[in-house]
Structure formats: C-alpha cells, structure tokens
Short mmCIF file of C-alpha atoms and ligand atoms in Angstrom, two decimals:
data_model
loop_
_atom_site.label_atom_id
_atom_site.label_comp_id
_atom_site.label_asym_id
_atom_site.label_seq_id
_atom_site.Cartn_x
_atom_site.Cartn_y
_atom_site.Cartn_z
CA UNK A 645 71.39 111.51 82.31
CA UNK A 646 74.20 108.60 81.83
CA UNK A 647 72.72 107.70 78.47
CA UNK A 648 72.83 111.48 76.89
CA UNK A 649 76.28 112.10 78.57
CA UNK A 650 77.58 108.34 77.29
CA UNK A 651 75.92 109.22 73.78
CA UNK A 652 77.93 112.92 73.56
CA UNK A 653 81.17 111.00 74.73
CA UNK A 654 80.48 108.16 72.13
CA UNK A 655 80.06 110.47 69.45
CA UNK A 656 83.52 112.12 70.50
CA UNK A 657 85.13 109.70 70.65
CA UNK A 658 84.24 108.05 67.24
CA UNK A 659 84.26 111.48 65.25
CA UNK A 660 88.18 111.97 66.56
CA UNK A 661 91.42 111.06 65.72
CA UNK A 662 94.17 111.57 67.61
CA UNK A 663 93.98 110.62 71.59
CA UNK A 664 95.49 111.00 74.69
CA UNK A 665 94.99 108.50 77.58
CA UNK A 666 95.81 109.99 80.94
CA UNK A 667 95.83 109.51 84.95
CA UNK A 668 96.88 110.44 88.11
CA UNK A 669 100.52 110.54 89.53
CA UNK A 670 100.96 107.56 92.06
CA UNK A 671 98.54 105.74 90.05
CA UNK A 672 96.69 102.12 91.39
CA UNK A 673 95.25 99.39 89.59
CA UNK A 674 91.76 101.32 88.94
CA UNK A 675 94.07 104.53 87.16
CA UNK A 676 96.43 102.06 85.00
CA UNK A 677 93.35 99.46 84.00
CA UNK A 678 90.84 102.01 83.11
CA UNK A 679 94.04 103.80 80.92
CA UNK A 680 95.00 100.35 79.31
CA UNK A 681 91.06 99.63 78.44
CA UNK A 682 90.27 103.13 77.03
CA UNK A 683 93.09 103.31 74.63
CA UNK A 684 92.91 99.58 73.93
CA UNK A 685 89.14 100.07 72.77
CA UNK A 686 89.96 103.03 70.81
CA UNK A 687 92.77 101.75 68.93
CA UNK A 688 90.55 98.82 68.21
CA UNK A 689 88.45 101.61 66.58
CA UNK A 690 91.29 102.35 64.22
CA UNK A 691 92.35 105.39 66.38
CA UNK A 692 96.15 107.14 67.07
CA UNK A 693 96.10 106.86 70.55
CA UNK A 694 99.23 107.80 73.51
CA UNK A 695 98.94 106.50 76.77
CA UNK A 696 101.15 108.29 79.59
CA UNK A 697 101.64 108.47 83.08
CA UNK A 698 103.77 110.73 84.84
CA UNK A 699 105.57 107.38 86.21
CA UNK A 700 105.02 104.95 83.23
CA UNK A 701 104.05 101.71 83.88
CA UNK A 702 104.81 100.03 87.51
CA UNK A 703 106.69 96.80 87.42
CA UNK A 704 103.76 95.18 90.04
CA UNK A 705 100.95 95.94 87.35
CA UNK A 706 103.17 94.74 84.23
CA UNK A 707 101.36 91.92 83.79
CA UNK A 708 98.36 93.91 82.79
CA UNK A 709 97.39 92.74 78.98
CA UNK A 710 99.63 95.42 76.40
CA UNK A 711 101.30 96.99 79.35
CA UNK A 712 103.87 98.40 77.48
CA UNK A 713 101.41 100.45 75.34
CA UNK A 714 101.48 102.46 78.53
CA UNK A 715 104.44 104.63 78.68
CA UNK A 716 106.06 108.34 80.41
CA UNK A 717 105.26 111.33 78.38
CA UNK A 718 107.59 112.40 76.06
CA UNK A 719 110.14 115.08 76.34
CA UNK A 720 108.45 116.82 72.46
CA UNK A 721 104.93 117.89 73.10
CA UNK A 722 102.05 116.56 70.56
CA UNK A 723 99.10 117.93 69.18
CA UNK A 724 95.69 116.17 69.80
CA UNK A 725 92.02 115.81 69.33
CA UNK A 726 90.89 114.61 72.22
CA UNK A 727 92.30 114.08 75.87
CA UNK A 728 90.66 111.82 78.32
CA UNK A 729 91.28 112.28 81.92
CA UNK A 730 90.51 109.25 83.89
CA UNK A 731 90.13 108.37 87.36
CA UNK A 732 91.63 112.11 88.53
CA UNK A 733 89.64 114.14 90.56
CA UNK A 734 91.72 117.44 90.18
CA UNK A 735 93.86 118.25 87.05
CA UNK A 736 97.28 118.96 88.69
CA UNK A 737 97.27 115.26 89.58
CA UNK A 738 97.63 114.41 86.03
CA UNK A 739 101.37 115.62 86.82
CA UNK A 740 103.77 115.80 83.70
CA UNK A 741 101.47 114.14 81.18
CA UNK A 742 99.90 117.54 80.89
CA UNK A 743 103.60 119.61 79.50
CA UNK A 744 103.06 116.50 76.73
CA UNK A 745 99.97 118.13 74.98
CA UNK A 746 100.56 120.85 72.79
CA UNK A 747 97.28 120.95 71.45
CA UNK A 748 93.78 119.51 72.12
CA UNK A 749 90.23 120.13 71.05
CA UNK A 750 88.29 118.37 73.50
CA UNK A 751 89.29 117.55 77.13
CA UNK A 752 87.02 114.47 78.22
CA UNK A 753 87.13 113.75 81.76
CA UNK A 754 85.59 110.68 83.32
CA UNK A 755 85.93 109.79 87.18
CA UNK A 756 83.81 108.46 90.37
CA UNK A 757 85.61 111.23 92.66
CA UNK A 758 82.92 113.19 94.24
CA UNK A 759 85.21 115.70 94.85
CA UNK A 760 86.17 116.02 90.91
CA UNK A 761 85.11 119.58 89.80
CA UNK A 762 84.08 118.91 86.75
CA UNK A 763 86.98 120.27 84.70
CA UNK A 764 86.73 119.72 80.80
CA UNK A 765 84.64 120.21 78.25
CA UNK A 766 82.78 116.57 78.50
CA UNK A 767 82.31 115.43 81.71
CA UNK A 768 81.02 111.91 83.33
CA UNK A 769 81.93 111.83 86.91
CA UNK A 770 79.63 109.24 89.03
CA UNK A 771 80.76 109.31 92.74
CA UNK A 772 78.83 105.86 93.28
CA UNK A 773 80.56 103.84 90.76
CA UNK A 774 83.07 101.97 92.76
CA UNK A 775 85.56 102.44 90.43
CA UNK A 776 86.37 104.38 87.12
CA UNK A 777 86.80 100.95 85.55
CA UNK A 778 82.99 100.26 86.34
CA UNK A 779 81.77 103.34 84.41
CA UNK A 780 84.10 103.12 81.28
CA UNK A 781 82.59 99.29 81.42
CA UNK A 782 79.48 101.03 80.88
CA UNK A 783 80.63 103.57 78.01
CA UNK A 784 82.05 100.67 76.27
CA UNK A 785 78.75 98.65 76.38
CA UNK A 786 76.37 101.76 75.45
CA UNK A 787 78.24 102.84 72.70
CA UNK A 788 79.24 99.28 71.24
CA UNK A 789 82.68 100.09 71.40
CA UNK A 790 85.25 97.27 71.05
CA UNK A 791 86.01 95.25 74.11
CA UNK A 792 87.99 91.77 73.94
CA UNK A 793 88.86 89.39 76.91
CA UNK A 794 92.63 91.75 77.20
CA UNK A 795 90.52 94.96 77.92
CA UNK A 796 88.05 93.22 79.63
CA UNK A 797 90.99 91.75 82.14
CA UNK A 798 92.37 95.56 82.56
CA UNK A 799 88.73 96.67 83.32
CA UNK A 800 88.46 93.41 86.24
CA UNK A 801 91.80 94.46 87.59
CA UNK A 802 91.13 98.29 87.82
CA UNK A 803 86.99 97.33 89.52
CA UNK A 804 89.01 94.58 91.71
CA UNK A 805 91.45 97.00 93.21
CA UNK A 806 89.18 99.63 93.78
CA UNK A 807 86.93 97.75 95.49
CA UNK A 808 89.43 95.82 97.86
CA UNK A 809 88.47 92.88 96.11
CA UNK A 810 84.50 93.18 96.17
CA UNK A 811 84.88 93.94 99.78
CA UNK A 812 84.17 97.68 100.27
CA UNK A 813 80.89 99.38 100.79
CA UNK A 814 80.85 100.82 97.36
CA UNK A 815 80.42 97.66 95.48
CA UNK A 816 77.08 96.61 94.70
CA UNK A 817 75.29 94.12 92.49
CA UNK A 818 75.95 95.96 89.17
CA UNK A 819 79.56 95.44 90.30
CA UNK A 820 79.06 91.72 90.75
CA UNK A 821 76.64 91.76 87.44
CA UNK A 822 79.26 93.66 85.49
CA UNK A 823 82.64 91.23 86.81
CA UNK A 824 80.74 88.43 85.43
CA UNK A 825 80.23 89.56 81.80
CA UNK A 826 84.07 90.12 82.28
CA UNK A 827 84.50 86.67 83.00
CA UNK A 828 81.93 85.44 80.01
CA UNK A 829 84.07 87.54 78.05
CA UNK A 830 87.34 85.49 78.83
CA UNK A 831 89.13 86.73 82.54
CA UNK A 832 90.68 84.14 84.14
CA UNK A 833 89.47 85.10 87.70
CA UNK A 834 92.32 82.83 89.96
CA UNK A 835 95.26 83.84 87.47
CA UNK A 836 94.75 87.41 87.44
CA UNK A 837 93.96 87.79 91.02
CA UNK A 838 97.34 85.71 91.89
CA UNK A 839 98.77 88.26 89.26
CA UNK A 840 97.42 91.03 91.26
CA UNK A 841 97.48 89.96 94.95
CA UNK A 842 99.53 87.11 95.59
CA UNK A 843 102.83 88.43 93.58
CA UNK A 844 104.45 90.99 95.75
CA UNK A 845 108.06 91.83 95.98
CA UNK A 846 109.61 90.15 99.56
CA UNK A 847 110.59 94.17 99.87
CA UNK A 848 107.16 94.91 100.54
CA UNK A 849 106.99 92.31 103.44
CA UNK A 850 110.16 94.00 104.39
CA UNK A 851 108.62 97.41 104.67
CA UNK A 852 105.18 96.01 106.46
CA UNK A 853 107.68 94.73 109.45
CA UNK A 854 109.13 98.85 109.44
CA UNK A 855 105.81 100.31 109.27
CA UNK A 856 104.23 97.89 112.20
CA UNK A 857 107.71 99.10 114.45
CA UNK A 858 106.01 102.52 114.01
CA UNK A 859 102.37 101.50 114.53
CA UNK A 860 100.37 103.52 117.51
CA UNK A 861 96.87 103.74 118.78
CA UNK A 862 94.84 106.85 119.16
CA UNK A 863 91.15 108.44 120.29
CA UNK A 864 91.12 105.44 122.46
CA UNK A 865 92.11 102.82 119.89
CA UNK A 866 89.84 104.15 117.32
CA UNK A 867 92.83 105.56 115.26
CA UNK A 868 95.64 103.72 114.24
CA UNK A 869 98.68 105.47 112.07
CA UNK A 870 101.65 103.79 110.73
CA UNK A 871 104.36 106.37 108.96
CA UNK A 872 107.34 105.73 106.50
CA UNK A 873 110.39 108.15 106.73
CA UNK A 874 112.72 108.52 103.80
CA UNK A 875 115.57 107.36 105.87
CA UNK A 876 113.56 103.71 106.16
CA UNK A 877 112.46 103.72 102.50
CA UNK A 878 115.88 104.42 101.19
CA UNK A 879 117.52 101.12 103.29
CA UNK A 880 114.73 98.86 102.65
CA UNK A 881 115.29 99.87 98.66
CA UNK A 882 111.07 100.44 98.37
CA UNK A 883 109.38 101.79 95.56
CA UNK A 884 106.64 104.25 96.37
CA UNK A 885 103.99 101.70 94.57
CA UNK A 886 105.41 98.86 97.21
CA UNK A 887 103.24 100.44 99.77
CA UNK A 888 99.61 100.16 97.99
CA UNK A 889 97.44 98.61 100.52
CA UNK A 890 99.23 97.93 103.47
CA UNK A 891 97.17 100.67 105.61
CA UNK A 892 94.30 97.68 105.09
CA UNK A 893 96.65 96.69 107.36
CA UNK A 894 95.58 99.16 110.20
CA UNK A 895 91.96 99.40 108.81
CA UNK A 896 91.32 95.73 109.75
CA UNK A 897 91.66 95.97 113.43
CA UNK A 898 88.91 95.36 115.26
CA UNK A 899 87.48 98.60 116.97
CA UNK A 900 89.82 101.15 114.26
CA UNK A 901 87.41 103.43 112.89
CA UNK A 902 90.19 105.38 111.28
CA UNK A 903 93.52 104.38 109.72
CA UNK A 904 96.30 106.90 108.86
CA UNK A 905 99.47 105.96 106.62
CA UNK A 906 102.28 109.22 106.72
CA UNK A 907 104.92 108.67 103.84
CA UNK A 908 107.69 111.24 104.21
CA UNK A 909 108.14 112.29 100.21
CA UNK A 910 111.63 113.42 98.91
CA UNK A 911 110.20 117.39 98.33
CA UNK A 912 109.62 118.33 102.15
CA UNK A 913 105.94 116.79 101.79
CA UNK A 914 104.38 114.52 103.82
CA UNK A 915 101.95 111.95 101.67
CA UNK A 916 99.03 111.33 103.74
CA UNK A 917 96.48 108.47 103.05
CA UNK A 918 93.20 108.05 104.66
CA UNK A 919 90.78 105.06 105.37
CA UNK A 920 87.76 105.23 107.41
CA UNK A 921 85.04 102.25 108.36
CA UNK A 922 82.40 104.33 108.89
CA UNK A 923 80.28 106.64 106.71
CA UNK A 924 79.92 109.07 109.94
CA UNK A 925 83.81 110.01 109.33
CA UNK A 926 84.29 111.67 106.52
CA UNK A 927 88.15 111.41 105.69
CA UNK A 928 88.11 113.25 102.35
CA UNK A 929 86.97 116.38 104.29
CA UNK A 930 89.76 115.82 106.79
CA UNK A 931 91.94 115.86 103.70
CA UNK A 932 90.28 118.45 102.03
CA UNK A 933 91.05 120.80 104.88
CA UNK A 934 95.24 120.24 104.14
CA UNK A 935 94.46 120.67 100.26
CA UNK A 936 93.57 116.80 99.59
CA UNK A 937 90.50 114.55 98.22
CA UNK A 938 89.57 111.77 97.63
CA UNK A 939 86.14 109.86 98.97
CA UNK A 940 84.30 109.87 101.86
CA UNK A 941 85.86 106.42 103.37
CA UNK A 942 89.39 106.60 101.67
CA UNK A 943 91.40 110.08 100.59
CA UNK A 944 94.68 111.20 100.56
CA UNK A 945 96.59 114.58 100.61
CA UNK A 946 99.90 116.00 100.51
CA UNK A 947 100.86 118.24 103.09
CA UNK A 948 103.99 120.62 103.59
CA UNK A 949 106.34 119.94 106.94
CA UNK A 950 108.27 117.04 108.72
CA UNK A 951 107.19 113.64 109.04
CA UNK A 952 106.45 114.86 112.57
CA UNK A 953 104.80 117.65 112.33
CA UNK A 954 101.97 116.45 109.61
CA UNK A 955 101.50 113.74 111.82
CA UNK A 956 101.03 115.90 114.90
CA UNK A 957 98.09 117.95 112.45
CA UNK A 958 97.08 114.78 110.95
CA UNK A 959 95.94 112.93 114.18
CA UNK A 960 94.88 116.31 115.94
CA UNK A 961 92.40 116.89 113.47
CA UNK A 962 90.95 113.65 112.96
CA UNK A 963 90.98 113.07 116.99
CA UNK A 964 88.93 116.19 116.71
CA UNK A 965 86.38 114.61 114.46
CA UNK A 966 86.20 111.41 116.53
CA UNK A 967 85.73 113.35 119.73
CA UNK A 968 82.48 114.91 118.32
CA UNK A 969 80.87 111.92 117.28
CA UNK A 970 79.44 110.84 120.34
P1 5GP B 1598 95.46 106.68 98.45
O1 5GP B 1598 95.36 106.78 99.92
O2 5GP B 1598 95.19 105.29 97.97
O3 5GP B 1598 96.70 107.28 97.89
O4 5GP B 1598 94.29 107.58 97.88
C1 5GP B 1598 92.97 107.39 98.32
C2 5GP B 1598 92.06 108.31 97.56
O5 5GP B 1598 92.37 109.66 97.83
C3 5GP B 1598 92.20 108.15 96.05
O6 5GP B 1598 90.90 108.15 95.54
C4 5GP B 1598 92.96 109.35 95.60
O7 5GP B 1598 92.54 109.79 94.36
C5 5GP B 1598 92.69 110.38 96.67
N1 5GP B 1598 93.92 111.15 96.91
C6 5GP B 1598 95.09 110.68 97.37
N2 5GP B 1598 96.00 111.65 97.49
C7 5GP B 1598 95.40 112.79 97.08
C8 5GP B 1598 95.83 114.17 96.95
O8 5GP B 1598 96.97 114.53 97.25
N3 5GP B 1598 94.90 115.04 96.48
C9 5GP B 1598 93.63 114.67 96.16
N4 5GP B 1598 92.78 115.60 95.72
N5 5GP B 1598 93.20 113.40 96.27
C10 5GP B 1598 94.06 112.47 96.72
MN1 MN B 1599 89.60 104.97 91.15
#
C-alpha cells in the first residue's frame, strides 16, 4: 500500500514545479524538520519551492541546517503546483499559510495523526510512524530523492523530538534502523542533541519554577495538571515555544497516568495539552470531545472559557475516564 501511495507521491512530486512546504501553527521539532527536509530535497531536485509557517521559524530550532529557508507567509498570495501538508492532522491548523496560496493543483498531505481525515488529493497518513519525519525518511529513500547529511540532520531532529528522544512507545526498531542511516549519512548525534536539548533559554527554567507553584494532584494522584495564565507569561517574558516539553515534567511522576498542561491564550482560549502513560486512556478522545486531536497517548485542544473554567471541564472529564477504568 506504502509503495503504490510513495510511487503516486514520487511521481508528483518530480512531474511539478512550483511547491509549497507547510505545517501546523505552534509547530515542534517533528513539524519544522520534516518542512526543512521536504523542501530541502526538492530544491535539490531543481524545484521552486516556499516554506511557511504561520509563526516562521522559532529562535530554539534555528540551528536547524538552512533555517532561514523557512519563513512567515507572505502578505501577496502565489500560485502553485503542488502543496504539501505535513505533520497536520486537520487543515485549519495550517493557520495563515493557507491565505498565501492563490492557486494549487495538487494538495499532498502526509502525516502519522490517526485522527487526520484524509484531506487532499494525495494522501499518506501512517498513525504508527512515530513521527512524520520517519515516513518522509521513507519517501525520500523509495523514490531516490536527494538527501544529504543537512536534511538528514532536520529528519533526526524532527524523529528525535517526536519520540522524546527514542523513549516513547511509538518508536520501534525501524526507528532505531532508520536514525542510524542518518548518522552513516553524516549527523553528529552529541552536537545536535546538545543543539536540541541542552540549549534552553534560563526563561524557560524561569517558567518551570511558575508552573510547579501551580502543580496539583488528582483521581488519587493519577492526574497531575500544571496551568500558565497570561498574567505569568507576560512577567516571565515567555514565548509560547518556551513551554515544549515541560508537561514531561508531570508525566514522569511515578504513579501519574495522566498529565494536563492549561496555557491561558491571548483570544479567550484555553490551550490544552495532553499526555497519557497508558494505552487504556485515550487522551486524543478526551480532546476530541472539546474539538481537539492528536494521538492516543499525547493530544491537545483549544477550548473556549477562563483558565478556570477549562480546567474545571478538563480534569472533570478525564477524572471521569480514570474512574471507569477499574
Ligand atoms: P501538544 O500537546 O504537544 O501541543 O500536542 C500534542 C498532539 O496533539 C500533537 O500531535 C498535536 O498535533 C495535537 N494537537 C495539539 N493541539 C491540538 C488542537 O488544538 N487540535 C488538534 N486537532 N490537535 C491538536
Ligand atoms: Mn509529528
């Protein structure tokens, strides 16, 4: 099934001229990588290719090989062949990038979301691959399309990230068999993990300590929620990409089944982000019932009301679920 689908995106993607990378607002390592290898590789293939995020590049994954390729969409909308959605399980979370296409003839849309639709007219979406780096690894070797040690770092930085490091239950031996042809192929495994993991702003520290202060213990220790008000984020001077991660935080305690991080967001939303350690607790349906997604152990949502009244919701609901699984 992979080979035919890989083959019609292959074909697409050689028989075209003019592309547009995308990805999802609030984008991680696995959204900017995959962006910076796909439109690396294709203009390696002599292609006109745009790269664009609704934020642009973030300053803690700027030392991603031709970061700057990777810009905000601009103001004058362009016409295109094709568009290739990575890494974005519903189309609205492309944000702006999409009022930058005038014009495309194929929409390609490649993601491990399970909860992905399927929007587009050439889909790939493989819920196991750990990350959407992983399967654009694969594209790239099936269709002997260009890859060089700079994509090949992107593609270790977006798999790394999206597997906590090798760490989560998603990663498997292809993951392992396909981060070591992307060290044979020249990724220098200590710098770019220092790069990605041991180079954070002292703000983010900072914002840890204020997100601890608000720490507390539900469904008899089994959930644990941390939450970030604007008021807090505004004095401490964060960026919203400072707080990647830190609900591992919560997730490591011993006996948390479920971790909750609540970000107040400027637009009366609360952000809500999900981990769960065990495959009987389904956080992307939890999500999916305030109009989120994500994957079965980690999803997110954004949900309309005060920081204290998602929260309220938030924990009722997933107390709920806890409460009926034993
Ligand atoms: P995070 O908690 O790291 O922001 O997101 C965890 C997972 O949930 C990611 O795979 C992300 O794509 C998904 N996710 C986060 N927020 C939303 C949202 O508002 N809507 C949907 N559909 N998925 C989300
Ligand atoms: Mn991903």
């Amino acid at each position: 099934m992979s080979a035919a689908k890989f083959e019609q995106i292959g074909q697409a993607l050689r028989e075209h001229q003019r592309f547009a990378v995308l990805s999802h607002v609030r984008p991680d390592g696995d959204a900017l990588g995959s962006q910076l290898a796909a439109g690396m590789s294709l203009r390696k293939l002599g292609k006109d290719v745009r790269i664009w995020n609704e934020e642009g590049m973030l300053e803690k994954y700027s030392f991603l090989p031709n970061s700057d390729l990777l810009t905000k969409p601009p103001a004058e909308p362009e016409d295109f062949d094709v568009i290739l959605a990575l890494d974005t399980a519903i189309q609205n979370r492309l944000g702006n990038t999409v009022a930058a296409i005038k014009s495309a003839k194929v929409w390609i849309n490649i993601d491990h979301h399970p909860s992905n639709p399927g929007y587009g007219d050439l889909v790939y979406i493989n819920p196991h691959a750990p990350a959407t780096g992983e399967i654009l690894f694969e594209l790239i070797k099936s269709q002997n399309l260009p890859i060089d040690r700079a994509i090949a770092e992107n593609l270790y930085v977006a798999i790394s990230t999206d597997t906590g490091s090798f760490q989560y239950p998603n990663t498997t031996a292809r993951t392992f068999e396909i981060a070591a042809e992307l060290v044979r192929i020249g990724v220098d495994v200590g710098a770019v993990s220092q790069l990605t993991y041991e180079n954070y702003p002292r703000r983010r520290v900072e914002l840890l300590r204020d997100l601890l202060g608000t720490m507390r213990f539900d469904a008899n220790d089994r959930v644990a929620s941390f939450s970030l008000s604007l008021a807090f984020a505004k004095r401490l001077g964060v960026l919203p990409e400072d707080n990647e991660g830190l609900i591992d935080h919560l997730r490591a305690i011993h006996g948390v089944v479920v971790a909750i991080f609540l970000e107040e967001l400027a637009d009366g939303k609360v952000r809500v982000s999900m981990r769960s350690k065990s495959d009987k607790v389904n956080v992307c349906a939890i999500c999916e019932k305030f109009g989120g997604g994500g994957h079965v152990l980690a999803a997110g949502a954004r949900v309309k009301g005060t920081l204290a009244e998602v929260e309220k919701k938030i924990l009722e609901e997933t107390c709920d679920v806890l409460s009926r699984l034993s």
